[in-house]
Amino acid sequence: MSESTSAWLPYLFLLAGATFLQYHWGRRANWRIIRETAQACERALRPKDQTYTWIGGLIGYKADYVVRRGHLNRVEATLTALPRHSLLYLPISWAWRRHDTLYLLLRPNQPLRMRGHAYLVRPGV
């Protein structure tokens, strides 16, 4: 092994250790966000049935809630979280998206006469 190679070895070990720690911290953070949003949606909607589809394991989920209450038939939710578990991709994701996103699509029983959009932003997140 040459001297130039051995000079970089401690830095490589530090990067590997930082990547390992970031993965475990980010995994816990994303699981907490995923669990809390799913529980909040279920508490708010009280669905009769729900189906979850995982997106990438640690990135989020797509949920289909069967509500059948009043004029509301179904609610589709999609949560995409930042890749907190990836030390090298997280800065790129911050530049593109900046935040975790939760999309809710309300499916009424009857067609609407007009089109409507609602944007809810939680400040400070």
PDB file of C-alpha atoms in Angstrom:
ATOM      1  CA  MET A   1       0.000   0.000   0.000  1.00  0.00           C
ATOM      2  CA  SER A   2       1.470   3.365  -0.957  1.00  0.00           C
ATOM      3  CA  GLU A   3       1.685   6.331   1.379  1.00  0.00           C
ATOM      4  CA  SER A   4      -0.887   8.337  -0.581  1.00  0.00           C
ATOM      5  CA  THR A   5      -3.428   5.530  -0.224  1.00  0.00           C
ATOM      6  CA  SER A   6      -2.844   5.108   3.488  1.00  0.00           C
ATOM      7  CA  ALA A   7      -3.219   8.880   4.020  1.00  0.00           C
ATOM      8  CA  TRP A   8      -6.810   8.744   2.749  1.00  0.00           C
ATOM      9  CA  LEU A   9      -7.810   5.668   4.750  1.00  0.00           C
ATOM     10  CA  PRO A  10      -8.777   7.469   8.003  1.00  0.00           C
ATOM     11  CA  TYR A  11     -10.980   9.884   6.038  1.00  0.00           C
ATOM     12  CA  LEU A  12     -12.663   6.973   4.317  1.00  0.00           C
ATOM     13  CA  PHE A  13     -13.382   5.365   7.704  1.00  0.00           C
ATOM     14  CA  LEU A  14     -14.815   8.661   9.002  1.00  0.00           C
ATOM     15  CA  LEU A  15     -17.080   8.981   5.967  1.00  0.00           C
ATOM     16  CA  ALA A  16     -18.234   5.379   6.370  1.00  0.00           C
ATOM     17  CA  GLY A  17     -18.969   5.946  10.075  1.00  0.00           C
ATOM     18  CA  ALA A  18     -20.866   9.172   9.376  1.00  0.00           C
ATOM     19  CA  THR A  19     -22.895   7.442   6.651  1.00  0.00           C
ATOM     20  CA  PHE A  20     -23.722   4.570   9.032  1.00  0.00           C
ATOM     21  CA  LEU A  21     -24.867   6.937  11.795  1.00  0.00           C
ATOM     22  CA  GLN A  22     -26.888   9.077   9.361  1.00  0.00           C
ATOM     23  CA  TYR A  23     -28.661   5.997   8.016  1.00  0.00           C
ATOM     24  CA  HIS A  24     -29.808   4.893  11.476  1.00  0.00           C
ATOM     25  CA  TRP A  25     -30.828   8.403  12.550  1.00  0.00           C
ATOM     26  CA  GLY A  26     -32.669   9.056   9.271  1.00  0.00           C
ATOM     27  CA  ARG A  27     -34.414   5.690   9.326  1.00  0.00           C
ATOM     28  CA  ARG A  28     -35.795   6.359  12.808  1.00  0.00           C
ATOM     29  CA  ALA A  29     -36.871   9.894  11.854  1.00  0.00           C
ATOM     30  CA  ASN A  30     -38.671   8.771   8.672  1.00  0.00           C
ATOM     31  CA  TRP A  31     -40.394   5.856  10.438  1.00  0.00           C
ATOM     32  CA  ARG A  32     -41.662   8.283  13.105  1.00  0.00           C
ATOM     33  CA  ILE A  33     -43.004  10.671  10.443  1.00  0.00           C
ATOM     34  CA  ILE A  34     -44.621   7.828   8.481  1.00  0.00           C
ATOM     35  CA  ARG A  35     -46.231   6.318  11.576  1.00  0.00           C
ATOM     36  CA  GLU A  36     -47.516   9.660  12.918  1.00  0.00           C
ATOM     37  CA  THR A  37     -49.042  10.775   9.616  1.00  0.00           C
ATOM     38  CA  ALA A  38     -50.760   7.425   9.055  1.00  0.00           C
ATOM     39  CA  GLN A  39     -52.187   7.479  12.595  1.00  0.00           C
ATOM     40  CA  ALA A  40     -53.331  11.095  12.201  1.00  0.00           C
ATOM     41  CA  CYS A  41     -55.078  10.302   8.910  1.00  0.00           C
ATOM     42  CA  GLU A  42     -56.816   7.289  10.428  1.00  0.00           C
ATOM     43  CA  ARG A  43     -57.928   9.298  13.490  1.00  0.00           C
ATOM     44  CA  ALA A  44     -59.260  12.136  11.335  1.00  0.00           C
ATOM     45  CA  LEU A  45     -60.969  10.029   8.661  1.00  0.00           C
ATOM     46  CA  ARG A  46     -62.049   6.952  10.697  1.00  0.00           C
ATOM     47  CA  PRO A  47     -61.975   4.760   7.561  1.00  0.00           C
ATOM     48  CA  LYS A  48     -63.995   1.588   7.166  1.00  0.00           C
ATOM     49  CA  ASP A  49     -61.084   0.031   5.277  1.00  0.00           C
ATOM     50  CA  GLN A  50     -57.554   1.103   4.357  1.00  0.00           C
ATOM     51  CA  THR A  51     -54.820  -0.149   2.063  1.00  0.00           C
ATOM     52  CA  TYR A  52     -51.197   0.956   2.325  1.00  0.00           C
ATOM     53  CA  THR A  53     -48.534   0.659  -0.372  1.00  0.00           C
ATOM     54  CA  TRP A  54     -44.934   1.374   0.620  1.00  0.00           C
ATOM     55  CA  ILE A  55     -42.835   3.689  -1.527  1.00  0.00           C
ATOM     56  CA  GLY A  56     -39.204   2.684  -1.345  1.00  0.00           C
ATOM     57  CA  GLY A  57     -39.341   1.325   2.203  1.00  0.00           C
ATOM     58  CA  LEU A  58     -38.174   4.471   4.007  1.00  0.00           C
ATOM     59  CA  ILE A  59     -39.452   7.171   1.668  1.00  0.00           C
ATOM     60  CA  GLY A  60     -43.191   7.037   2.328  1.00  0.00           C
ATOM     61  CA  TYR A  61     -46.464   5.386   1.461  1.00  0.00           C
ATOM     62  CA  LYS A  62     -49.588   5.611  -0.652  1.00  0.00           C
ATOM     63  CA  ALA A  63     -52.813   4.973   1.254  1.00  0.00           C
ATOM     64  CA  ASP A  64     -56.334   4.339   0.035  1.00  0.00           C
ATOM     65  CA  TYR A  65     -59.008   4.958   2.690  1.00  0.00           C
ATOM     66  CA  VAL A  66     -62.615   3.862   2.172  1.00  0.00           C
ATOM     67  CA  VAL A  67     -64.661   6.385   4.144  1.00  0.00           C
ATOM     68  CA  ARG A  68     -68.278   6.316   2.841  1.00  0.00           C
ATOM     69  CA  ARG A  69     -69.484   9.144   5.048  1.00  0.00           C
ATOM     70  CA  GLY A  70     -71.716  11.945   3.777  1.00  0.00           C
ATOM     71  CA  HIS A  71     -70.603  13.065   0.339  1.00  0.00           C
ATOM     72  CA  LEU A  72     -67.165  11.530   0.726  1.00  0.00           C
ATOM     73  CA  ASN A  73     -66.506   8.055  -0.664  1.00  0.00           C
ATOM     74  CA  ARG A  74     -62.705   7.581  -0.657  1.00  0.00           C
ATOM     75  CA  VAL A  75     -59.577   9.449   0.315  1.00  0.00           C
ATOM     76  CA  GLU A  76     -56.201   8.758  -1.261  1.00  0.00           C
ATOM     77  CA  ALA A  77     -53.094   9.906   0.624  1.00  0.00           C
ATOM     78  CA  THR A  78     -49.488   9.959  -0.561  1.00  0.00           C
ATOM     79  CA  LEU A  79     -46.638  10.783   1.805  1.00  0.00           C
ATOM     80  CA  THR A  80     -43.141  11.335   0.475  1.00  0.00           C
ATOM     81  CA  ALA A  81     -40.487  12.027   3.098  1.00  0.00           C
ATOM     82  CA  LEU A  82     -37.019  13.413   2.605  1.00  0.00           C
ATOM     83  CA  PRO A  83     -34.320  10.729   2.308  1.00  0.00           C
ATOM     84  CA  ARG A  84     -32.931  11.419   5.784  1.00  0.00           C
ATOM     85  CA  HIS A  85     -31.266   7.997   5.762  1.00  0.00           C
ATOM     86  CA  SER A  86     -28.977   8.923   2.855  1.00  0.00           C
ATOM     87  CA  LEU A  87     -26.120  11.238   3.822  1.00  0.00           C
ATOM     88  CA  LEU A  88     -24.987  11.800   0.256  1.00  0.00           C
ATOM     89  CA  TYR A  89     -28.414  12.313  -1.387  1.00  0.00           C
ATOM     90  CA  LEU A  90     -30.065  14.396   1.374  1.00  0.00           C
ATOM     91  CA  PRO A  91     -28.447  17.732   0.362  1.00  0.00           C
ATOM     92  CA  ILE A  92     -29.584  17.220  -3.234  1.00  0.00           C
ATOM     93  CA  SER A  93     -33.111  16.458  -2.053  1.00  0.00           C
ATOM     94  CA  TRP A  94     -33.139  19.578   0.131  1.00  0.00           C
ATOM     95  CA  ALA A  95     -32.303  21.638  -2.950  1.00  0.00           C
ATOM     96  CA  TRP A  96     -35.154  20.077  -4.973  1.00  0.00           C
ATOM     97  CA  ARG A  97     -37.995  19.529  -2.517  1.00  0.00           C
ATOM     98  CA  ARG A  98     -37.076  21.098   0.831  1.00  0.00           C
ATOM     99  CA  HIS A  99     -39.891  19.396   2.830  1.00  0.00           C
ATOM    100  CA  ASP A 100     -41.821  16.207   3.402  1.00  0.00           C
ATOM    101  CA  THR A 101     -45.086  16.254   1.456  1.00  0.00           C
ATOM    102  CA  LEU A 102     -48.492  14.750   2.163  1.00  0.00           C
ATOM    103  CA  TYR A 103     -51.019  14.827  -0.669  1.00  0.00           C
ATOM    104  CA  LEU A 104     -54.691  14.097   0.038  1.00  0.00           C
ATOM    105  CA  LEU A 105     -57.087  13.388  -2.817  1.00  0.00           C
ATOM    106  CA  LEU A 106     -60.758  13.438  -1.797  1.00  0.00           C
ATOM    107  CA  ARG A 107     -63.090  11.301  -3.924  1.00  0.00           C
ATOM    108  CA  PRO A 108     -66.740  12.394  -3.510  1.00  0.00           C
ATOM    109  CA  ASN A 109     -69.770  10.218  -4.251  1.00  0.00           C
ATOM    110  CA  GLN A 110     -71.021  12.557  -6.973  1.00  0.00           C
ATOM    111  CA  PRO A 111     -69.053  14.611  -9.490  1.00  0.00           C
ATOM    112  CA  LEU A 112     -68.325  18.186  -8.488  1.00  0.00           C
ATOM    113  CA  ARG A 113     -69.724  21.052 -10.536  1.00  0.00           C
ATOM    114  CA  MET A 114     -66.489  23.018 -10.283  1.00  0.00           C
ATOM    115  CA  ARG A 115     -62.859  22.336  -9.622  1.00  0.00           C
ATOM    116  CA  GLY A 116     -61.178  23.137  -6.306  1.00  0.00           C
ATOM    117  CA  HIS A 117     -57.685  23.073  -4.846  1.00  0.00           C
ATOM    118  CA  ALA A 118     -56.495  23.526  -1.282  1.00  0.00           C
ATOM    119  CA  TYR A 119     -52.886  24.016  -0.272  1.00  0.00           C
ATOM    120  CA  LEU A 120     -52.070  23.575   3.386  1.00  0.00           C
ATOM    121  CA  VAL A 121     -48.584  24.382   4.564  1.00  0.00           C
ATOM    122  CA  ARG A 122     -47.364  23.837   8.096  1.00  0.00           C
ATOM    123  CA  PRO A 123     -44.912  26.665   8.807  1.00  0.00           C
ATOM    124  CA  GLY A 124     -41.556  25.883  10.274  1.00  0.00           C
ATOM    125  CA  VAL A 125     -41.305  22.371   8.863  1.00  0.00           C
TER     126      VAL A 125
END
